[in-house]
CSV table of C-alpha atoms in Angstrom, one decimal:
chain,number,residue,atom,x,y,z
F,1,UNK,CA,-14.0,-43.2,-12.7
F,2,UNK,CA,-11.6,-42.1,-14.9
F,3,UNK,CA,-9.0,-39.1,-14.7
F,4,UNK,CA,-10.6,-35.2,-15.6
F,5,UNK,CA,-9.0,-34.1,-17.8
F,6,UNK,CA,-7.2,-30.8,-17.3
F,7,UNK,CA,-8.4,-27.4,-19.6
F,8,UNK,CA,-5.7,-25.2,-21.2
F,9,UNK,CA,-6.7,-21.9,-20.3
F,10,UNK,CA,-4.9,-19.0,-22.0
F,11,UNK,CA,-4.9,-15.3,-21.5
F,12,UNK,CA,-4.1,-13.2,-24.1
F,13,UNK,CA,-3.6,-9.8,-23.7
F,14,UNK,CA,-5.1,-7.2,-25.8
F,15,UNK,CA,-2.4,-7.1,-28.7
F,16,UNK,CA,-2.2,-10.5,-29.4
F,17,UNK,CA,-6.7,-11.3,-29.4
F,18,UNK,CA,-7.1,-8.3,-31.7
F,19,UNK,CA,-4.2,-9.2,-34.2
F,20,UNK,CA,-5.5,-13.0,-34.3
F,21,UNK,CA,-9.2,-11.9,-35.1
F,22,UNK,CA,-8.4,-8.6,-37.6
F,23,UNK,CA,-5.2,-9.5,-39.5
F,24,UNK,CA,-3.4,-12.6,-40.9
F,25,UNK,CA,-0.5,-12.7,-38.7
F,26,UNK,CA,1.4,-14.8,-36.7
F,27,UNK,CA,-1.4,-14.6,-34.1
F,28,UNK,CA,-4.1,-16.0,-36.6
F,29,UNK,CA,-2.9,-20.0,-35.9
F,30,UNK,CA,-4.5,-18.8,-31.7
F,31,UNK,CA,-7.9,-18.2,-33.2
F,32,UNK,CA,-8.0,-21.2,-35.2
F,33,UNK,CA,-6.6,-23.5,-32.3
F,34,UNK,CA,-9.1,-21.4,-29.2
F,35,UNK,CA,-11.8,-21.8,-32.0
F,36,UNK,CA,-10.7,-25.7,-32.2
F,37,UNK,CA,-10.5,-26.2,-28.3
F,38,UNK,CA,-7.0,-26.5,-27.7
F,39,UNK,CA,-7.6,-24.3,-25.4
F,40,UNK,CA,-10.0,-21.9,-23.7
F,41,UNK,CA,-9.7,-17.8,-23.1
F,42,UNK,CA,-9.1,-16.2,-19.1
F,43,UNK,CA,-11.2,-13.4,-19.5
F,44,UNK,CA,-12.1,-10.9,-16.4
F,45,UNK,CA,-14.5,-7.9,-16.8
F,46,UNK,CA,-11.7,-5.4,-17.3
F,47,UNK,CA,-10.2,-7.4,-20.0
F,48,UNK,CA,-13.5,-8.2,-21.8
F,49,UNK,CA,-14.1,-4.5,-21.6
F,50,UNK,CA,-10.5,-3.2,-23.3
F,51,UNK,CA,-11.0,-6.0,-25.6
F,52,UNK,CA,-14.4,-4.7,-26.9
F,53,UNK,CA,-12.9,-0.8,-26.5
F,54,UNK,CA,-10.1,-1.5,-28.7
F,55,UNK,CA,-12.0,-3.1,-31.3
F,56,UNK,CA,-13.7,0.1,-31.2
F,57,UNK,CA,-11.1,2.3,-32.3
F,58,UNK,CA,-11.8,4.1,-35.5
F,59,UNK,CA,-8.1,2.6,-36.9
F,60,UNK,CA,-10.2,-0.8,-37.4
F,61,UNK,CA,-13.4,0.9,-39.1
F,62,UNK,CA,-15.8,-1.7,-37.5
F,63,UNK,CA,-19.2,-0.6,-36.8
F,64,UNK,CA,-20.7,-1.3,-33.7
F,65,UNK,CA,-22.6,-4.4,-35.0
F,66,UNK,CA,-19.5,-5.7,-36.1
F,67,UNK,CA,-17.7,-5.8,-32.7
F,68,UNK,CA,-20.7,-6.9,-30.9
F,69,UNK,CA,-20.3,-9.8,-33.7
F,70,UNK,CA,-16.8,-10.5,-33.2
F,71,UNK,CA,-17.2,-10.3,-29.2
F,72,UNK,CA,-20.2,-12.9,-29.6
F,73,UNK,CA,-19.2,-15.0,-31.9
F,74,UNK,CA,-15.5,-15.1,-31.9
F,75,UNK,CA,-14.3,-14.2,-28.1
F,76,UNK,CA,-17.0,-14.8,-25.7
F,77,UNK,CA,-18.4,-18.5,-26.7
F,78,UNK,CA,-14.7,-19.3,-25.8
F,79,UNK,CA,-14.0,-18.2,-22.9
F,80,UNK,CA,-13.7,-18.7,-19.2
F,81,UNK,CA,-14.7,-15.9,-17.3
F,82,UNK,CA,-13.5,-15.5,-14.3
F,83,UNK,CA,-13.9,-12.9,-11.0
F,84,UNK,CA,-10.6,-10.9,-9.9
F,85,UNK,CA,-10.6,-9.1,-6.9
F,86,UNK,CA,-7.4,-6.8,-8.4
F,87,UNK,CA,-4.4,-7.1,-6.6
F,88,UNK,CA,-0.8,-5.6,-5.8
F,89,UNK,CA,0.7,-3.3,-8.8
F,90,UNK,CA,2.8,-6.1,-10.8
F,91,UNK,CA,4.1,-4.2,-14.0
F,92,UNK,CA,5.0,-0.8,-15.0
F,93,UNK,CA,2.5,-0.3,-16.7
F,94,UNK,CA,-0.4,-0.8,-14.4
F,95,UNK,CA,-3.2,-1.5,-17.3
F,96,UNK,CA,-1.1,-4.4,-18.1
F,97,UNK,CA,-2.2,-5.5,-14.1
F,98,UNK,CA,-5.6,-6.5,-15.2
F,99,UNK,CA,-3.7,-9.5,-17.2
F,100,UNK,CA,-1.6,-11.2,-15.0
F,101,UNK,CA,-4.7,-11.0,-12.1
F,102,UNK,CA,-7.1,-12.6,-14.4
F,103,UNK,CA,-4.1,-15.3,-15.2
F,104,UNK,CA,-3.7,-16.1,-11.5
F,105,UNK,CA,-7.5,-15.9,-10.3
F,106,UNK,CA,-8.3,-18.4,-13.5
F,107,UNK,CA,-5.0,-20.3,-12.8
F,108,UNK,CA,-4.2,-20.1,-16.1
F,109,UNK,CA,-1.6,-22.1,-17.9
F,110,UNK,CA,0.3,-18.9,-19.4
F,111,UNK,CA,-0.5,-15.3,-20.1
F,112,UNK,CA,0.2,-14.5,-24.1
F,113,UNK,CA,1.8,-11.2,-24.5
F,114,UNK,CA,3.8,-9.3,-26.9
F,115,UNK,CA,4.1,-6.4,-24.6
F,116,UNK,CA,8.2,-6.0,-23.6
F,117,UNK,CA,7.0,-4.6,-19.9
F,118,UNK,CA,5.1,-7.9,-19.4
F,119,UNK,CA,7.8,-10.3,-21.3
F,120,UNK,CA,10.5,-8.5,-19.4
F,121,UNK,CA,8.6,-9.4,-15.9
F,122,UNK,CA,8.1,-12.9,-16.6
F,123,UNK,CA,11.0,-14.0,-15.8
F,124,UNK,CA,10.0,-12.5,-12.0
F,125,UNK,CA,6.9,-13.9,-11.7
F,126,UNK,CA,7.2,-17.0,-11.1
F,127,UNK,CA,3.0,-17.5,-10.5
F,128,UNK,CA,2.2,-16.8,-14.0
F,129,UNK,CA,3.9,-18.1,-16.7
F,130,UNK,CA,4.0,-14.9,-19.4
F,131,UNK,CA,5.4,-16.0,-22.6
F,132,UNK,CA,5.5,-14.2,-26.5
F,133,UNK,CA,3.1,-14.6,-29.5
F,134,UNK,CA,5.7,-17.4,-31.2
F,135,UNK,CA,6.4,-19.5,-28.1
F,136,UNK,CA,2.4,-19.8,-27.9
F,137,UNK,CA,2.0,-20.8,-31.5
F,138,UNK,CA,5.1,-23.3,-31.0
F,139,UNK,CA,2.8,-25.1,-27.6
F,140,UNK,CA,-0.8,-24.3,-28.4
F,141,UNK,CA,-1.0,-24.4,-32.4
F,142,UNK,CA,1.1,-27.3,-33.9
């Protein structure tokens, strides 16, 4: 038999999955490359849920057909969902929480961020690897 091959599983938080699906940015190369299978998306409940709130805001004049779209089509056929049962307060910002709990329930290979508070406590948790947008696109996309 031979040797399973492991899954790159990848959390990104909110920032970094709605620049990569609305804008061409740095974060576009992640859609292509999650869309590719280089790797697979760590969702929870919460997450899925801020994800499909944010892409609500009015800033991004998308109708509700569209999200439902983009969640269906461009999120959820590539993704890992996965059960967290919360945890101890990590960050200061606790919404930020939800993120690195879904990274260590899916035992994820890193958590994408460009938020400072969760960049800034990488270096402290030693569980989840948290790393930027660029250092992502430098592992995941090339």
């Amino acid at each position: 038999m031979g040797k399973k091959e492991e899954v790159t599983r990848l959390v990104l938080d909110t920032n970094v999955l709605v620049s990569a699906l609305l804008f061409r940015s740095e974060a576009s190369a992640l859609l292509d490359a999650w869309r590719g299978g280089r790797f697979r998306l760590a969702v929870s409940e919460p997450i899925l849920d801020e994800y499909h709130r944010v892409l609500e805001y009015p800033k991004f004049r998308l109708s509700e057909r569209e999200v439902s779209t983009i969640m269906a089509e461009f999120v959820l056929p590539y993704c890992d969902p996965v059960r967290t049962a919360g945890g101890p307060r990590l960050c200061s910002d606790p919404d930020d929480d939800k993120f690195i709990h879904c990274a260590l329930a899916a035992r994820a290979t890193a958590l994408v961020t460009g938020d400072r508070a969760l960049l800034a406590l990488g270096p402290r948790c030693v569980e989840v690897h948290i790393i930027s947008l660029s250092d992502a696109r430098v592992r995941y996309c090339l």
